[in-house]
Amino acid sequence: MRRRGLLGAGLAAGLTPGLDPWAAPARAQAPSRCAGPIYLTIDTGWSREAEQIAAILARHRIRATLFIADEPTFRGDTTLSDAWAPFWRARAAEGHVFASHTWRHWYFRGDPAPGQVSYVRRGGGAQEVLDQQALCAELDRPVVALRRMVPDAVVLPLWRAPGGITTPGAVRMASACGLRHQGWTRNGFLGDELDAAQHPNAALLRRNLANIRAGEVLVMHWGVRSRREPFAGIFEELVSGLIARGFCFETLPVGGIGT
């Protein structure tokens, strides 16, 4: 089958250009005895602790699935601007795989008509209605930006809505782009977006180590602007504890994981 590179051709084939369903995901190093897989996914976010988190992943030879959007960062640029190219190239070289998290990181808020979905900026204000082609373009654009910086990046045919919030129409329309929505499991929300005063790191660490089970899809960010106690401060202790329990970190399979 010849792979198509233009949006129109991709729609005709049921695929989004740059999102390669034939790409095989890399697998993390597994211990000789594995109590079961867990799937770490990382959304872009504020990225303040990105290098710290990446170093921890490298030390433990953990490969994650990275959902990418063009979000503002602590440096005053955005996560898919050229300045972040070295960061994404390094992650691809380490064996991490990628998927779309939308381009603008707006929120889906309803289906006004068949083949349409409302898309609203966080905090309100700007909004628009996306049709099929516009939704495919919104999901494809971060992957196009990534491939410009990292041509050999492994990109899965998956997507994640900002906040994990979907509508029936958005899911159907994204499926027509060749993409399956990937959320996280009940115990997979690691809590890095929660208020640190009410959910301090020590409490998050205890909760996660106690509750995470085999097969969980975990979600976190490269740093969250509003969190006063950065989650990265307990991240190494968390992954060490999960590895000690015998879990094997793996990247998501091509077809995703049911959540």
mmCIF file of C-alpha atoms in Angstrom, residues 48-241:
data_model
loop_
_atom_site.group_PDB
_atom_site.id
_atom_site.type_symbol
_atom_site.label_atom_id
_atom_site.label_comp_id
_atom_site.label_asym_id
_atom_site.label_seq_id
_atom_site.Cartn_x
_atom_site.Cartn_y
_atom_site.Cartn_z
ATOM 1 C CA ARG A 48 9.460 23.428 33.215
ATOM 2 C CA GLU A 49 10.711 20.058 34.471
ATOM 3 C CA ALA A 50 11.103 18.473 31.051
ATOM 4 C CA GLU A 51 14.862 17.908 31.192
ATOM 5 C CA GLN A 52 14.702 16.580 34.761
ATOM 6 C CA ILE A 53 11.960 14.108 33.867
ATOM 7 C CA ALA A 54 13.742 13.048 30.676
ATOM 8 C CA ALA A 55 16.920 12.333 32.653
ATOM 9 C CA ILE A 56 14.997 10.114 35.068
ATOM 10 C CA LEU A 57 13.441 8.187 32.204
ATOM 11 C CA ALA A 58 16.858 7.668 30.645
ATOM 12 C CA ARG A 59 18.408 6.465 33.903
ATOM 13 C CA HIS A 60 15.724 3.827 34.271
ATOM 14 C CA ARG A 61 15.606 2.987 30.552
ATOM 15 C CA ILE A 62 11.904 3.783 30.449
ATOM 16 C CA ARG A 63 10.279 4.548 27.114
ATOM 17 C CA ALA A 64 7.028 6.473 27.122
ATOM 18 C CA THR A 65 4.372 7.573 24.657
ATOM 19 C CA LEU A 66 4.535 11.353 24.214
ATOM 20 C CA PHE A 67 1.355 13.225 23.247
ATOM 21 C CA ILE A 68 2.371 16.502 21.639
ATOM 22 C CA ALA A 69 0.624 19.869 21.273
ATOM 23 C CA ASP A 70 2.014 23.346 20.652
ATOM 24 C CA GLU A 71 1.553 24.690 24.194
ATOM 25 C CA PRO A 72 3.177 27.726 25.871
ATOM 26 C CA THR A 73 6.271 26.874 27.944
ATOM 27 C CA PHE A 74 8.123 28.394 30.867
ATOM 28 C CA ARG A 75 10.702 29.779 28.408
ATOM 29 C CA GLY A 76 8.191 32.032 26.657
ATOM 30 C CA ASP A 77 8.029 29.945 23.480
ATOM 31 C CA THR A 78 5.890 26.925 22.602
ATOM 32 C CA THR A 79 6.569 23.224 22.843
ATOM 33 C CA LEU A 80 6.791 22.621 19.092
ATOM 34 C CA SER A 81 8.788 25.718 18.222
ATOM 35 C CA ASP A 82 12.228 25.247 16.677
ATOM 36 C CA ALA A 83 13.933 25.887 20.006
ATOM 37 C CA TRP A 84 12.572 22.560 21.284
ATOM 38 C CA ALA A 85 13.895 20.540 18.350
ATOM 39 C CA PRO A 86 16.944 19.218 20.278
ATOM 40 C CA PHE A 87 14.683 18.045 23.092
ATOM 41 C CA TRP A 88 12.361 16.107 20.792
ATOM 42 C CA ARG A 89 15.258 14.666 18.775
ATOM 43 C CA ALA A 90 16.806 13.361 21.984
ATOM 44 C CA ARG A 91 13.549 11.743 23.071
ATOM 45 C CA ALA A 92 13.119 10.011 19.707
ATOM 46 C CA ALA A 93 16.717 8.752 19.895
ATOM 47 C CA GLU A 94 15.938 7.264 23.314
ATOM 48 C CA GLY A 95 13.102 5.241 21.828
ATOM 49 C CA HIS A 96 10.065 7.209 22.963
ATOM 50 C CA VAL A 97 7.096 7.225 20.577
ATOM 51 C CA PHE A 98 4.701 10.052 19.780
ATOM 52 C CA ALA A 99 1.022 10.798 19.165
ATOM 53 C CA SER A 100 -1.157 13.857 18.620
ATOM 54 C CA HIS A 101 -2.552 15.970 21.479
ATOM 55 C CA THR A 102 -4.088 18.536 19.046
ATOM 56 C CA TRP A 103 -2.243 21.630 17.840
ATOM 57 C CA ARG A 104 -3.774 24.434 19.909
ATOM 58 C CA HIS A 105 -4.748 22.414 22.995
ATOM 59 C CA TRP A 106 -8.264 23.809 23.015
ATOM 60 C CA TYR A 107 -11.210 21.864 24.431
ATOM 61 C CA PHE A 108 -14.051 19.982 22.754
ATOM 62 C CA ARG A 109 -17.388 21.207 24.023
ATOM 63 C CA GLY A 110 -20.194 19.671 21.968
ATOM 64 C CA ASP A 111 -21.430 18.502 18.593
ATOM 65 C CA PRO A 112 -23.597 21.248 17.049
ATOM 66 C CA ALA A 113 -24.435 19.162 13.977
ATOM 67 C CA PRO A 114 -23.406 15.908 12.312
ATOM 68 C CA GLY A 115 -19.828 16.209 11.109
ATOM 69 C CA GLN A 116 -19.128 19.224 13.332
ATOM 70 C CA VAL A 117 -17.551 19.703 16.754
ATOM 71 C CA SER A 118 -17.196 22.827 18.904
ATOM 72 C CA TYR A 119 -13.607 23.679 19.838
ATOM 73 C CA VAL A 120 -13.049 26.251 22.600
ATOM 74 C CA ARG A 121 -9.930 27.944 23.924
ATOM 75 C CA ARG A 122 -9.146 27.145 27.549
ATOM 76 C CA GLY A 123 -10.626 29.839 29.759
ATOM 77 C CA GLY A 124 -13.214 30.769 27.145
ATOM 78 C CA GLY A 125 -13.175 33.530 24.569
ATOM 79 C CA ALA A 126 -12.159 32.178 21.191
ATOM 80 C CA GLN A 127 -14.041 29.225 19.776
ATOM 81 C CA GLU A 128 -14.817 27.692 16.430
ATOM 82 C CA VAL A 129 -16.700 24.811 14.878
ATOM 83 C CA LEU A 130 -14.499 22.229 13.168
ATOM 84 C CA ASP A 131 -15.721 20.128 10.281
ATOM 85 C CA GLN A 132 -14.127 16.839 9.251
ATOM 86 C CA GLN A 133 -11.241 18.325 7.301
ATOM 87 C CA ALA A 134 -10.521 20.978 9.942
ATOM 88 C CA LEU A 135 -10.435 18.404 12.736
ATOM 89 C CA CYS A 136 -8.039 16.180 10.804
ATOM 90 C CA ALA A 137 -5.825 19.208 10.172
ATOM 91 C CA GLU A 138 -5.876 20.159 13.874
ATOM 92 C CA LEU A 139 -4.787 16.653 14.849
ATOM 93 C CA ASP A 140 -2.229 16.364 12.075
ATOM 94 C CA ARG A 141 -0.483 19.706 12.539
ATOM 95 C CA PRO A 142 1.581 18.793 15.643
ATOM 96 C CA VAL A 143 2.804 15.667 13.886
ATOM 97 C CA VAL A 144 3.825 17.667 10.819
ATOM 98 C CA ALA A 145 5.783 20.023 13.113
ATOM 99 C CA LEU A 146 7.430 17.096 14.877
ATOM 100 C CA ARG A 147 8.404 15.386 11.632
ATOM 101 C CA ARG A 148 10.002 18.584 10.407
ATOM 102 C CA MET A 149 12.276 18.485 13.470
ATOM 103 C CA VAL A 150 12.552 14.704 13.844
ATOM 104 C CA PRO A 151 11.921 13.009 10.481
ATOM 105 C CA ASP A 152 12.407 9.497 11.863
ATOM 106 C CA ALA A 153 10.124 9.874 14.894
ATOM 107 C CA VAL A 154 7.800 6.925 15.475
ATOM 108 C CA VAL A 155 4.229 8.286 15.494
ATOM 109 C CA LEU A 156 1.281 6.128 16.515
ATOM 110 C CA PRO A 157 -2.216 6.461 14.975
ATOM 111 C CA LEU A 158 -3.581 7.677 18.320
ATOM 112 C CA TRP A 159 -4.706 11.018 19.704
ATOM 113 C CA ARG A 160 -5.636 12.465 23.080
ATOM 114 C CA ALA A 161 -8.078 15.296 23.592
ATOM 115 C CA PRO A 162 -6.936 18.066 25.951
ATOM 116 C CA GLY A 163 -8.111 17.191 29.439
ATOM 117 C CA GLY A 164 -9.153 13.837 28.038
ATOM 118 C CA ILE A 165 -12.505 15.483 27.218
ATOM 119 C CA THR A 166 -14.112 14.192 24.041
ATOM 120 C CA THR A 167 -17.503 14.337 22.365
ATOM 121 C CA PRO A 168 -19.085 11.485 20.396
ATOM 122 C CA GLY A 169 -18.669 13.543 17.253
ATOM 123 C CA ALA A 170 -14.991 14.276 17.895
ATOM 124 C CA VAL A 171 -14.248 10.589 18.418
ATOM 125 C CA ARG A 172 -16.099 9.592 15.235
ATOM 126 C CA MET A 173 -14.498 12.329 13.169
ATOM 127 C CA ALA A 174 -11.001 11.541 14.453
ATOM 128 C CA SER A 175 -11.598 7.903 13.600
ATOM 129 C CA ALA A 176 -12.264 9.010 10.034
ATOM 130 C CA CYS A 177 -8.810 10.654 10.133
ATOM 131 C CA GLY A 178 -7.355 7.237 11.023
ATOM 132 C CA LEU A 179 -6.889 8.013 14.733
ATOM 133 C CA ARG A 180 -8.157 6.274 17.854
ATOM 134 C CA HIS A 181 -8.634 8.256 21.045
ATOM 135 C CA GLN A 182 -6.388 7.236 23.951
ATOM 136 C CA GLY A 183 -7.319 8.234 27.481
ATOM 137 C CA TRP A 184 -5.910 6.923 30.750
ATOM 138 C CA THR A 185 -7.090 4.307 33.201
ATOM 139 C CA ARG A 186 -8.804 4.933 36.522
ATOM 140 C CA ASN A 187 -5.605 4.665 38.578
ATOM 141 C CA GLY A 188 -3.445 6.147 35.834
ATOM 142 C CA PHE A 189 -3.994 9.842 36.644
ATOM 143 C CA LEU A 190 -0.774 10.578 38.545
ATOM 144 C CA GLY A 191 -2.049 13.897 39.898
ATOM 145 C CA ASP A 192 0.552 16.351 38.654
ATOM 146 C CA GLU A 193 -2.212 18.816 37.693
ATOM 147 C CA LEU A 194 -3.765 18.863 41.157
ATOM 148 C CA ASP A 195 -3.313 21.677 43.676
ATOM 149 C CA ALA A 196 -0.172 20.919 45.688
ATOM 150 C CA ALA A 197 -1.601 22.355 48.909
ATOM 151 C CA GLN A 198 -4.389 19.786 48.910
ATOM 152 C CA HIS A 199 -2.442 17.027 47.169
ATOM 153 C CA PRO A 200 1.225 17.269 48.216
ATOM 154 C CA ASN A 201 3.820 15.135 46.510
ATOM 155 C CA ALA A 202 4.155 12.742 49.446
ATOM 156 C CA ALA A 203 0.443 11.951 49.300
ATOM 157 C CA LEU A 204 0.504 11.495 45.517
ATOM 158 C CA LEU A 205 3.452 9.145 45.811
ATOM 159 C CA ARG A 206 1.712 6.981 48.416
ATOM 160 C CA ARG A 207 -1.529 6.897 46.441
ATOM 161 C CA ASN A 208 0.101 6.001 43.143
ATOM 162 C CA LEU A 209 2.305 3.280 44.549
ATOM 163 C CA ALA A 210 -0.664 1.756 46.353
ATOM 164 C CA ASN A 211 -3.180 1.904 43.517
ATOM 165 C CA ILE A 212 -1.391 1.347 40.198
ATOM 166 C CA ARG A 213 -1.975 -2.102 38.766
ATOM 167 C CA ALA A 214 -0.770 -4.004 35.715
ATOM 168 C CA GLY A 215 -2.214 -2.679 32.475
ATOM 169 C CA GLU A 216 -2.657 0.907 33.684
ATOM 170 C CA VAL A 217 -2.236 3.779 31.234
ATOM 171 C CA LEU A 218 -0.521 6.526 33.249
ATOM 172 C CA VAL A 219 -0.695 10.228 32.400
ATOM 173 C CA MET A 220 1.523 13.125 33.455
ATOM 174 C CA HIS A 221 3.114 16.248 31.918
ATOM 175 C CA TRP A 222 6.577 17.666 31.330
ATOM 176 C CA GLY A 223 5.692 20.190 34.057
ATOM 177 C CA VAL A 224 2.515 21.975 35.151
ATOM 178 C CA ARG A 225 2.599 25.736 35.533
ATOM 179 C CA SER A 226 0.130 25.977 38.412
ATOM 180 C CA ARG A 227 1.651 23.303 40.629
ATOM 181 C CA ARG A 228 3.716 24.831 43.424
ATOM 182 C CA GLU A 229 5.432 21.565 44.338
ATOM 183 C CA PRO A 230 6.662 20.134 41.036
ATOM 184 C CA PHE A 231 5.689 16.519 40.543
ATOM 185 C CA ALA A 232 9.142 15.827 39.142
ATOM 186 C CA GLY A 233 10.385 15.902 42.740
ATOM 187 C CA ILE A 234 8.854 12.459 43.375
ATOM 188 C CA PHE A 235 8.951 11.063 39.869
ATOM 189 C CA GLU A 236 12.128 9.036 40.306
ATOM 190 C CA GLU A 237 10.896 7.547 43.568
ATOM 191 C CA LEU A 238 7.625 6.658 41.867
ATOM 192 C CA VAL A 239 9.176 4.858 38.903
ATOM 193 C CA SER A 240 11.692 3.119 41.161
ATOM 194 C CA GLY A 241 8.850 1.884 43.337
#
